[in-house]
Amino acid sequence: MPLDLSDESQYDRARLRQWARGRARSAGVDRRDLLRLFAAGAAAGSLGLGAAGTAAASGAGGAGAADAGAAAATAGAARTTAAAAAAAAPPGIVKPLPPELFTIRGTNAETNFAALRGTGPLTPLDRFFVRNHTVTPRLDRHDWRLKVWGDALSGAPVEFSYDRLRALPAVERTLFIECAGNGRSFYTTQQGQQVTGTAWTLGAIGVARWRGARLSDVLRRAGVTRRAVDVLPRGLDDEVVTNGVNLGRVRRPLPVSKALDDVILAYEMNGEPLPADHGGPVRVVVPDWIGISSIKWVGDIEVSGQALYTPWNTDLYRLFGPGQPPQGSAPLTRQTLKSAFELELGATVPVHRTRLLTGRSWSGAAPVHRVEVSTDGGARWQRARLHDAPRRGGWVRWSVPWTPRTPGATALLARATDATGRTQPATTAHNTQGYLFDAVVRHPVTVV
Ligand SMILES: Nc1nc2c(c(=O)[nH]1)N[C@H]1C(S)=C(S)[C@@H](COP(=O)(O)O)O[C@H]1N2
Ligand SMILES: [Mo]
């Protein structure tokens, strides 16, 4: 029976089988290089490559997919990368990163949640987190071109200039972008587990109003055919080199079903031209899915009649570890459910004085419609007041008044429930790269 590839779950199962049989080609990366990388064993912090997880991945996928280079349309001689330099120097981020707004983590900048207090439903651009594999490139929109190409188009590659993209019908949506590793540090601090990758607390998320063209309009104008299986946007930022292995430019395939559904090629963020750090002049925005799907500085998009594989959907951004299939989970798609207080971790608060605790909750699955808060380490819970109507793709702001009665250390907890009925659990099952943490965070405070 033919598979319905517009059905996401059927698609994922089929793709996993293809992958296990080694049928898929590896888009631009030599699997033998990756094997060498895993053998080296060292974790590459900013990428989140972990020895255990990646070894499991190569075991299953290394078999027949060493067809390097075939898919790399424009790959020239390896360019030098700024990644190594960026690791030591301050991050290659263009906008100012004042310490009250951001915590710098390698090449990345995490939003301090306390800095969102008093802001509206959109994250102001001056405090939106930045996650860069290398450094922010400075691109001129007049020179920028998007090339759409591949064997599942009806004809030759098609190019779009910035003006041509802007001339297409515009859509506007309020959506979060959240790193798959957001909350990763709590696997360690709360669950005592080792994970690799950037040690985010909860600030690797931002919500913006995105304006752009529909990816589906671009693909149709480029002549996408029914043969299409995967759509692979690629960034114009530097190639990523980790442990001496060049992974190529940042790219991660989208199933054609998702690409034709609700994906945006965004050129505006909160009413401004898309800032350099967030992918300007044009980035992909994939609603509800993990941040790596939303490729910044997009320069070309391959439309393929075969499943495509890159490091970002094989060894990275899948779940490896106990409780996962031996070859790892399917590539991650939707974000999970989280809550955060707009307060420093470890804040000191005065006893007997009433304050309004504020925070935000969000989910990649459905609108958040209930939030409960505990101010006594989880013994008693009360409903928080929601300040926003539950909405898909965004977050809800909430508050509860609190009058601390006894001095000492305590923990504040917030737990959200979304419209699918899912509530944040007490713990999240471990995975080696620390993705999709969704457990209730115990936010330490000291009452004085
Ligand atoms: N070209 C490119 N796209 C990228 C990345 C990158 O390094 N290069 N990082 C990805 C990751 S891991 C995340 S979480 C989001 C972060 O988007 P932001 O920096 O605008 O917050 O962009 C994604 N798109
Ligand atoms: Mo990410």
CSV table of N, CA, C and O and ligand atoms in Angstrom, one decimal, residues 131 179-180 291-292 317, ligand 2:
chain,number,residue,atom,x,y,z
A,131,ARG,N,21.3,31.6,19.2
A,131,ARG,CA,22.0,30.3,19.2
A,131,ARG,C,22.7,30.3,17.8
A,131,ARG,O,22.0,30.1,16.8
A,179,CYS,N,15.2,26.5,21.4
A,179,CYS,CA,16.2,25.4,21.2
A,179,CYS,C,15.8,24.1,21.8
A,179,CYS,O,15.2,24.1,22.9
A,180,ALA,N,16.1,23.0,21.1
A,180,ALA,CA,15.8,21.7,21.6
A,180,ALA,C,16.4,21.4,22.9
A,180,ALA,O,15.9,20.6,23.7
A,291,GLY,N,14.2,24.5,17.6
A,291,GLY,CA,14.8,25.7,17.0
A,291,GLY,C,15.7,25.4,15.8
A,291,GLY,O,15.7,26.2,14.8
A,292,ILE,N,16.4,24.3,15.8
A,292,ILE,CA,17.3,23.9,14.7
A,292,ILE,C,16.6,23.8,13.3
A,292,ILE,O,17.2,24.0,12.3
A,317,TYR,N,20.0,16.0,17.6
A,317,TYR,CA,18.5,16.2,17.6
A,317,TYR,C,17.7,14.9,17.4
A,317,TYR,O,16.7,14.9,16.7
B,2,MO,MO,18.9,25.0,19.1
